Coordinates of C-alpha atoms in Angstrom, one line a residue:
M20 CA 0.0 -0.1 -0.1
Y21 CA 3.0 2.3 0.2
S22 CA 2.7 3.3 -3.3
V23 CA -1.1 4.2 -2.8
W24 CA -0.2 6.3 0.2
Y25 CA 2.5 8.0 -1.7
T26 CA 0.6 8.9 -4.7
F27 CA -2.2 10.2 -2.4
V28 CA 0.3 12.4 -0.6
F29 CA 2.5 13.7 -3.5
S30 CA 0.0 13.7 -6.5
G31 CA -3.2 14.6 -5.1
P32 CA -5.8 12.4 -6.8
R33 CA -9.2 11.9 -5.0
R34 CA -9.8 8.4 -3.8
G35 CA -12.3 7.4 -6.7
E36 CA -9.7 8.8 -9.2
M37 CA -7.0 6.6 -7.7
R38 CA -9.3 3.5 -7.8
A39 CA -10.0 4.1 -11.5
L40 CA -6.4 4.9 -12.6
P41 CA -5.4 2.4 -15.4
W42 CA -1.7 1.5 -16.2
P43 CA -2.2 2.8 -19.8
E44 CA -2.6 6.3 -18.2
V45 CA 0.6 6.4 -16.3
S46 CA 4.0 6.8 -17.8
L47 CA 6.9 5.8 -15.8
D48 CA 9.4 7.0 -18.6
A49 CA 7.9 10.6 -19.1
L50 CA 6.6 10.6 -15.3
W51 CA 3.2 11.5 -15.4
L52 CA -0.4 10.1 -14.7
H53 CA -3.4 11.2 -16.3
I54 CA -6.8 11.5 -14.4
S55 CA -9.6 10.9 -16.7
A56 CA -12.1 8.8 -14.7
Q57 CA -13.2 8.0 -11.2
M58 CA -15.1 5.2 -9.4
V59 CA -18.0 6.1 -7.2
E60 CA -19.6 4.1 -4.6
V61 CA -23.4 3.9 -3.8
A62 CA -24.6 1.3 -1.4
Y63 CA -21.2 -0.4 -1.7
R64 CA -21.7 -0.9 -5.6
Q65 CA -19.3 0.8 -7.8
Y66 CA -19.9 2.9 -11.0
G67 CA -17.4 4.6 -13.2
E68 CA -17.8 8.2 -14.5
A69 CA -16.0 11.2 -15.3
P70 CA -14.1 12.9 -12.4
K71 CA -15.7 15.7 -10.4
A72 CA -15.6 19.5 -11.5
E73 CA -14.1 18.8 -15.0
S74 CA -10.9 17.7 -13.3
V75 CA -9.5 15.7 -16.1
R76 CA -6.0 16.3 -15.8
T77 CA -2.3 15.2 -16.0
N78 CA -0.3 15.0 -12.8
W79 CA 3.5 15.2 -13.4
L80 CA 5.5 12.9 -11.0
S81 CA 9.0 13.2 -9.5
L82 CA 11.7 10.9 -10.2
D83 CA 11.2 9.3 -6.8
H84 CA 7.4 8.9 -7.4
G85 CA 8.3 7.1 -10.7
E86 CA 10.6 4.8 -8.8
V87 CA 7.9 4.1 -6.1
L88 CA 5.4 3.4 -8.8
S89 CA 7.8 1.2 -10.9
R90 CA 8.8 -0.9 -7.8
W91 CA 4.7 -1.2 -7.4
Q92 CA 4.5 -2.3 -11.0
D93 CA 7.1 -5.0 -10.6
Q94 CA 5.5 -6.4 -7.2
E95 CA 2.0 -6.4 -8.8
T96 CA 3.3 -8.3 -11.7
K97 CA 5.0 -10.8 -9.5
E98 CA 1.7 -11.3 -7.5
L99 CA -0.4 -11.8 -10.6
N100 CA 2.1 -14.4 -12.0
E101 CA 1.7 -16.4 -8.7
W102 CA -2.2 -16.2 -9.4
A103 CA -1.6 -17.7 -13.0
G104 CA -4.0 -20.3 -13.8
V105 CA -6.1 -19.8 -10.5
E106 CA -9.8 -19.2 -11.1
A107 CA -10.0 -16.3 -8.5
R108 CA -7.4 -14.3 -10.5
V109 CA -9.1 -11.1 -12.0
E110 CA -7.7 -9.5 -15.1
S111 CA -7.7 -5.6 -14.5
D112 CA -5.5 -2.8 -16.0
R113 CA -5.9 -0.9 -12.7
V114 CA -2.9 0.5 -11.2
W115 CA -3.8 -0.6 -7.5
T116 CA -5.3 -4.0 -7.0
H117 CA -5.4 -7.0 -4.5
D118 CA -2.8 -9.5 -5.1
N119 CA -5.2 -11.4 -7.4
G120 CA -5.7 -8.6 -9.5
E121 CA -9.2 -7.5 -8.1
P122 CA -9.4 -3.7 -8.1
L123 CA -9.4 -2.0 -4.8
H124 CA -12.9 -1.0 -3.6
P125 CA -12.8 2.7 -2.6
D126 CA -14.3 1.9 0.9
W127 CA -11.5 -0.8 1.5
V128 CA -9.0 2.0 0.7
S129 CA -10.6 4.4 3.3
R130 CA -10.8 1.6 6.0
R131 CA -7.2 0.5 5.4
F132 CA -6.1 4.2 5.7
K133 CA -8.2 4.6 9.1
R134 CA -6.7 1.6 10.5
L135 CA -3.1 2.6 9.4
R136 CA -3.6 6.0 10.9
E137 CA -4.8 4.4 14.4
L138 CA -2.1 1.9 14.5
S139 CA 0.7 4.3 13.6
G140 CA -0.4 7.3 16.1
L141 CA -0.7 9.7 13.2
P142 CA -2.8 12.7 13.8
P143 CA -6.6 12.3 13.1
V144 CA -6.4 13.0 9.4
R145 CA -8.8 11.5 7.1
L146 CA -7.9 9.9 3.7
H147 CA -10.1 12.8 2.2
D148 CA -7.9 15.3 3.9
L149 CA -4.8 14.2 2.4
W150 CA -6.2 15.7 -1.2
H151 CA -6.1 18.9 0.5
I152 CA -2.8 18.4 2.5
S153 CA -1.0 17.2 -0.5
A154 CA -0.7 20.6 -2.0
T155 CA 1.0 22.1 1.0
P156 CA 4.4 21.1 -0.1
A157 CA 4.1 22.6 -3.4
L158 CA 3.0 25.8 -1.9
L159 CA 5.7 25.8 0.6
G160 CA 8.2 25.2 -2.2
K161 CA 6.9 28.4 -3.6
A162 CA 5.1 26.9 -6.5
D163 CA 2.8 29.3 -8.5
I164 CA -0.7 29.1 -7.1
K165 CA -2.2 28.5 -10.6
V166 CA 0.2 25.5 -11.0
V167 CA -1.0 24.1 -7.7
Q168 CA -4.6 24.7 -8.7
S169 CA -4.2 22.9 -12.1
V170 CA -2.9 19.8 -10.4
W171 CA -5.1 19.8 -7.2
V172 CA -8.4 21.0 -9.0
T173 CA -10.7 22.8 -6.6
P174 CA -14.4 22.0 -6.5
R175 CA -16.9 23.5 -8.8
G176 CA -14.4 23.9 -11.5
R177 CA -12.6 27.1 -9.9
S178 CA -9.3 26.2 -11.6
P179 CA -8.6 25.6 -15.1
R180 CA -8.1 22.1 -16.7
T181 CA -4.6 21.0 -17.0
P182 CA -3.8 20.7 -20.8
T183 CA -3.1 17.1 -22.0
P184 CA 0.2 17.2 -23.5
A185 CA 0.9 15.5 -26.9
C186 CA 2.6 12.6 -25.0
C187 CA -0.4 11.7 -23.0
P188 CA -3.4 9.5 -23.7
K189 CA -6.6 11.5 -24.5

């Protein structure tokens, strides 16, 4: 789960956006991930839809973040290979899955974060709060507020869409 928490903190996607992120929308070479969908949950059932507030965007990754995701991709491939030929294996192109390939449920991610927070003695921060907190390092590093807003899109579309570079999927 390290790569999940790392991405929440340093890249600012919402829980449903993380859950919907497929590997084809991540470039470990060019160091970006493209947010173009989200999973929402209603009565524990999941539905795919466009992200909130027209927040389709490309988030650029640091070299360290690329390394974290690369190690996760290697681990995920290893785990899926261990499930080869097993009926319970689930084919998915999602970045974060259980070891059998089944995509993570948004509520499972939230419960896991709450448990981790309680066991580690971290302050009472909710998973949703990480979305807001993750912009803080960029602001402390003197990043332009418009750049921060384009990555951490504010509700109700108050910030512009991040243009999709030619290198990224549409």
